[in-house]
Short mmCIF file of C-alpha atoms in Angstrom, two decimals:
data_model
loop_
_atom_site.label_atom_id
_atom_site.label_comp_id
_atom_site.label_asym_id
_atom_site.label_seq_id
_atom_site.Cartn_x
_atom_site.Cartn_y
_atom_site.Cartn_z
CA MET A 19 65.60 24.77 86.19
CA ASN A 20 65.23 22.64 83.04
CA GLN A 21 61.97 21.92 81.25
CA ILE A 22 61.52 18.35 82.60
CA VAL A 23 62.02 19.49 86.20
CA GLU A 24 59.50 22.28 85.72
CA GLU A 25 56.96 19.92 84.14
CA LYS A 26 57.38 17.38 86.95
CA LYS A 27 56.84 20.10 89.55
CA ARG A 28 53.66 21.24 87.80
CA LEU A 29 52.34 17.69 87.51
CA ARG A 30 53.06 16.89 91.15
CA THR A 31 50.90 19.81 92.25
CA GLN A 32 48.16 18.75 89.86
CA LEU A 33 48.24 15.08 90.86
CA ARG A 34 48.30 15.77 94.60
CA GLU A 35 45.11 17.77 94.15
CA ARG A 36 43.58 15.07 91.93
CA LEU A 37 44.19 12.36 94.53
CA LEU A 38 42.48 14.35 97.25
CA GLU A 39 39.48 14.94 94.98
CA ILE A 40 38.76 11.21 94.53
CA PRO A 41 35.67 10.42 96.65
CA GLN A 42 36.16 8.05 99.58
CA HIS A 43 33.85 5.41 98.14
CA ARG A 44 35.75 5.50 94.86
CA ARG A 45 39.07 5.08 96.72
CA ARG A 46 37.71 2.01 98.51
CA GLU A 47 36.39 0.51 95.28
CA GLU A 48 39.61 1.06 93.33
CA SER A 49 41.81 -0.11 96.21
CA ALA A 50 39.84 -3.37 96.44
CA ALA A 51 39.89 -3.82 92.66
CA ALA A 52 43.63 -3.18 92.44
CA VAL A 53 44.37 -5.72 95.19
CA LYS A 54 42.25 -8.33 93.40
CA VAL A 55 44.04 -7.67 90.11
CA ILE A 56 47.63 -7.65 91.40
CA THR A 57 47.17 -10.80 93.48
CA ALA A 58 46.03 -12.64 90.34
CA LEU A 59 49.15 -11.71 88.35
CA PRO A 60 51.86 -14.29 87.59
CA VAL A 61 54.47 -12.05 89.27
CA TRP A 62 52.46 -12.24 92.50
CA THR A 63 52.06 -16.00 92.31
CA ALA A 64 55.78 -16.47 91.62
CA SER A 65 56.97 -14.06 94.29
CA THR A 66 58.32 -15.28 97.61
CA VAL A 67 58.82 -11.71 98.85
CA VAL A 68 56.54 -8.67 98.55
CA LEU A 69 58.02 -5.21 99.02
CA SER A 70 55.16 -2.78 99.45
CA PHE A 71 54.42 0.66 100.79
CA VAL A 72 52.08 1.89 103.50
CA ALA A 73 49.54 4.32 102.09
CA ILE A 74 49.62 7.93 103.26
CA SER A 75 45.85 8.15 103.64
CA ARG A 76 45.78 11.90 104.30
CA GLN A 77 47.39 12.36 100.87
CA GLY A 78 44.86 10.10 99.19
CA GLU A 79 47.22 7.23 98.34
CA ILE A 80 45.74 3.89 97.37
CA ASP A 81 45.25 1.53 100.31
CA THR A 82 47.67 -1.40 100.63
CA ALA A 83 46.46 -2.86 103.96
CA GLU A 84 44.58 -5.78 102.37
CA LEU A 85 47.49 -6.45 100.02
CA LEU A 86 49.84 -6.78 102.99
CA ARG A 87 47.37 -9.02 104.83
CA LEU A 88 47.06 -11.37 101.84
CA ALA A 89 50.81 -11.52 101.39
CA GLY A 90 51.20 -12.60 105.02
CA GLU A 91 48.32 -15.06 104.76
CA GLN A 92 49.93 -16.69 101.72
CA GLY A 93 53.24 -17.10 103.51
CA LYS A 94 55.16 -14.50 101.57
CA ARG A 95 57.85 -12.47 103.30
CA VAL A 96 56.87 -8.82 103.56
CA ALA A 97 59.12 -5.80 103.78
CA LEU A 98 58.23 -2.11 103.95
CA PRO A 99 60.23 1.02 103.09
CA ARG A 100 62.29 2.99 105.57
CA ILE A 101 64.28 6.13 104.83
CA ARG A 102 67.80 6.14 106.22
CA SER A 103 70.55 8.65 105.44
CA GLY A 104 68.58 9.95 102.47
CA GLU A 105 68.13 6.54 100.84
CA LEU A 106 65.37 3.96 100.67
CA GLU A 107 65.79 0.59 102.30
CA PHE A 108 63.31 -2.17 103.11
CA ARG A 109 62.81 -3.72 106.55
CA GLU A 110 60.94 -6.96 107.14
CA VAL A 111 57.69 -7.15 109.08
CA GLU A 112 55.39 -9.96 110.13
CA VAL A 113 51.73 -9.72 109.18
CA GLU A 114 49.11 -11.32 111.41
CA GLU A 115 45.87 -12.79 110.04
CA SER A 116 44.12 -9.61 111.17
CA GLY A 117 46.58 -7.51 109.17
CA THR A 118 48.39 -6.20 112.25
CA LEU A 119 52.09 -5.59 111.60
CA HIS A 120 55.00 -6.50 113.86
CA PRO A 121 57.06 -4.69 114.83
CA SER A 122 54.75 -1.69 115.02
CA LEU A 123 55.43 1.08 112.54
CA GLU A 124 56.69 4.51 113.52
CA LEU A 125 56.11 7.90 111.91
CA HIS A 126 58.89 9.40 109.79
CA PRO A 127 59.17 13.21 109.65
CA TYR A 128 57.98 13.03 106.01
CA GLY A 129 54.66 11.75 107.35
CA VAL A 130 55.19 8.15 106.22
CA GLU A 131 54.74 5.20 108.56
CA GLU A 132 57.78 2.93 108.41
CA PRO A 133 59.32 -0.04 110.23
CA PRO A 134 61.67 0.75 113.12
CA GLU A 135 65.41 0.36 112.70
CA SER A 136 65.21 -2.75 114.88
CA ALA A 137 63.35 -4.59 112.08
CA SER A 138 65.53 -6.86 109.93
CA LEU A 139 67.05 -5.22 106.86
CA PHE A 140 65.94 -6.88 103.62
CA GLU A 141 68.33 -7.31 100.70
CA PRO A 142 67.17 -9.46 97.78
CA ALA A 143 69.16 -12.59 97.02
CA PRO A 144 69.76 -13.45 93.33
CA GLU A 145 67.52 -16.53 93.46
CA GLU A 146 64.56 -14.85 95.21
CA LYS A 147 61.48 -13.75 93.29
CA VAL A 148 60.68 -10.28 94.61
CA LEU A 149 57.62 -8.19 93.75
CA VAL A 150 58.04 -4.46 94.34
CA VAL A 151 54.63 -2.81 94.73
CA THR A 152 55.64 0.67 93.61
CA PRO A 153 53.81 3.89 94.50
CA GLY A 154 53.66 7.02 92.40
CA LEU A 155 51.72 10.18 91.75
CA ALA A 156 51.29 9.36 88.05
CA PHE A 157 52.08 6.66 85.51
CA ASP A 158 51.89 6.21 81.74
CA ARG A 159 51.54 3.23 79.39
CA ALA A 160 55.26 3.24 78.58
CA GLY A 161 56.03 2.53 82.24
CA GLY A 162 56.88 6.12 83.08
CA ARG A 163 56.38 6.99 86.73
CA LEU A 164 56.21 10.30 88.57
CA GLY A 165 57.20 10.00 92.22
CA ARG A 166 57.03 12.59 94.97
CA GLY A 167 60.36 14.13 94.05
CA LYS A 168 62.84 12.53 96.44
CA GLY A 169 64.05 9.81 94.06
CA PHE A 170 63.91 7.09 96.72
CA TYR A 171 62.41 4.31 94.57
CA ASP A 172 64.39 5.16 91.45
CA GLY A 173 67.58 5.09 93.50
CA TRP A 174 66.74 1.72 95.08
CA LEU A 175 65.81 0.17 91.73
CA HIS A 176 69.00 1.51 90.14
CA ARG A 177 71.07 -0.08 92.91
CA HIS A 178 69.41 -3.42 92.14
CA ARG A 179 69.28 -3.13 88.34
CA HIS A 180 71.23 -6.40 87.94
CA LEU A 181 68.23 -8.18 89.49
CA LEU A 182 65.84 -6.24 87.26
CA SER A 183 67.71 -7.43 84.19
CA ARG A 184 67.61 -11.01 85.48
CA GLY A 185 63.86 -10.80 86.01
CA THR A 186 64.00 -11.83 89.67
CA LEU A 187 63.00 -8.32 90.79
CA SER A 188 59.63 -7.21 89.40
CA PRO A 189 58.42 -3.66 90.08
CA VAL A 190 54.71 -3.05 89.46
CA GLY A 191 53.21 0.44 89.62
CA PHE A 192 50.19 0.46 91.92
CA GLY A 193 47.54 3.16 92.05
CA TYR A 194 44.19 4.51 90.86
CA GLU A 195 42.93 4.75 87.28
CA GLU A 196 42.93 8.53 87.73
CA GLN A 197 46.74 8.44 87.97
CA LEU A 198 47.21 7.27 84.38
CA LEU A 199 48.50 10.07 82.15
CA GLU A 200 49.19 10.16 78.44
CA GLN A 201 52.86 10.80 79.16
CA VAL A 202 54.99 11.24 82.27
CA PRO A 203 58.16 13.34 81.86
CA MET A 204 61.21 11.14 82.47
CA ASP A 205 64.92 11.89 82.77
CA GLU A 206 68.08 9.77 82.95
CA GLY A 207 67.71 8.95 86.63
CA ASP A 208 64.17 7.60 86.31
CA VAL A 209 63.31 3.90 86.03
CA PHE A 210 60.61 2.69 83.66
CA LEU A 211 58.25 0.08 85.12
CA PRO A 212 57.37 -3.09 83.18
CA GLN A 213 53.82 -3.37 84.49
CA LEU A 214 51.10 -1.27 86.13
CA VAL A 215 48.00 -2.08 88.16
CA LEU A 216 45.72 0.95 88.32
CA GLY A 217 42.31 0.21 89.79
CA ASP A 218 40.98 -2.76 87.85
CA MET A 219 43.38 -2.19 84.93
CA THR A 220 46.53 -4.16 84.21
CA ILE A 221 48.92 -2.48 81.80
CA ASN A 222 51.89 -4.31 80.33
CA CYS A 223 54.14 -1.41 79.48
CA GLU A 224 55.73 -0.87 76.08
CA ARG A 225 58.35 1.77 75.51
#
């Protein structure tokens, strides 16, 4: 096991514990602040599609429910992640004014709620402006991101790197202030993010 893999493993354990230690009131405050910040960004305003995640609340992830509700209210198309054959894909959902999602989500064995296979598969078109609200365990100011170790988001972003280079696909790291580290270990398969929203902070990343 190389040094980067070992460091990532150590950090994942540390960050999982850190997330669970954030008090409930602080989670609510930072979730609300982060939603307010990201929905004021130019990439949000320009986006016609929002790809987001559904928080795993028992693991302390930042809440995205209000973000999804606002996306639906503003007429943006919304798609959520689904794991199929070991890869990440996005399936479209409709968001009611109340925030209720259709079709209803189902529980994946990993413990993540995801759209059913019957939901329409989303694939970005070259002309669409797509915001990818990207989860992580940790982030740094260079755009480094530490995921949960399965490589789902890095793989999906790599498969759509032509849209990243065109600027029509905009991934934004989304989390709590407590998830900002001085440096996240990165290897060749990892994708650097151009922008982060952590609590009430916006970070334009510089490598």
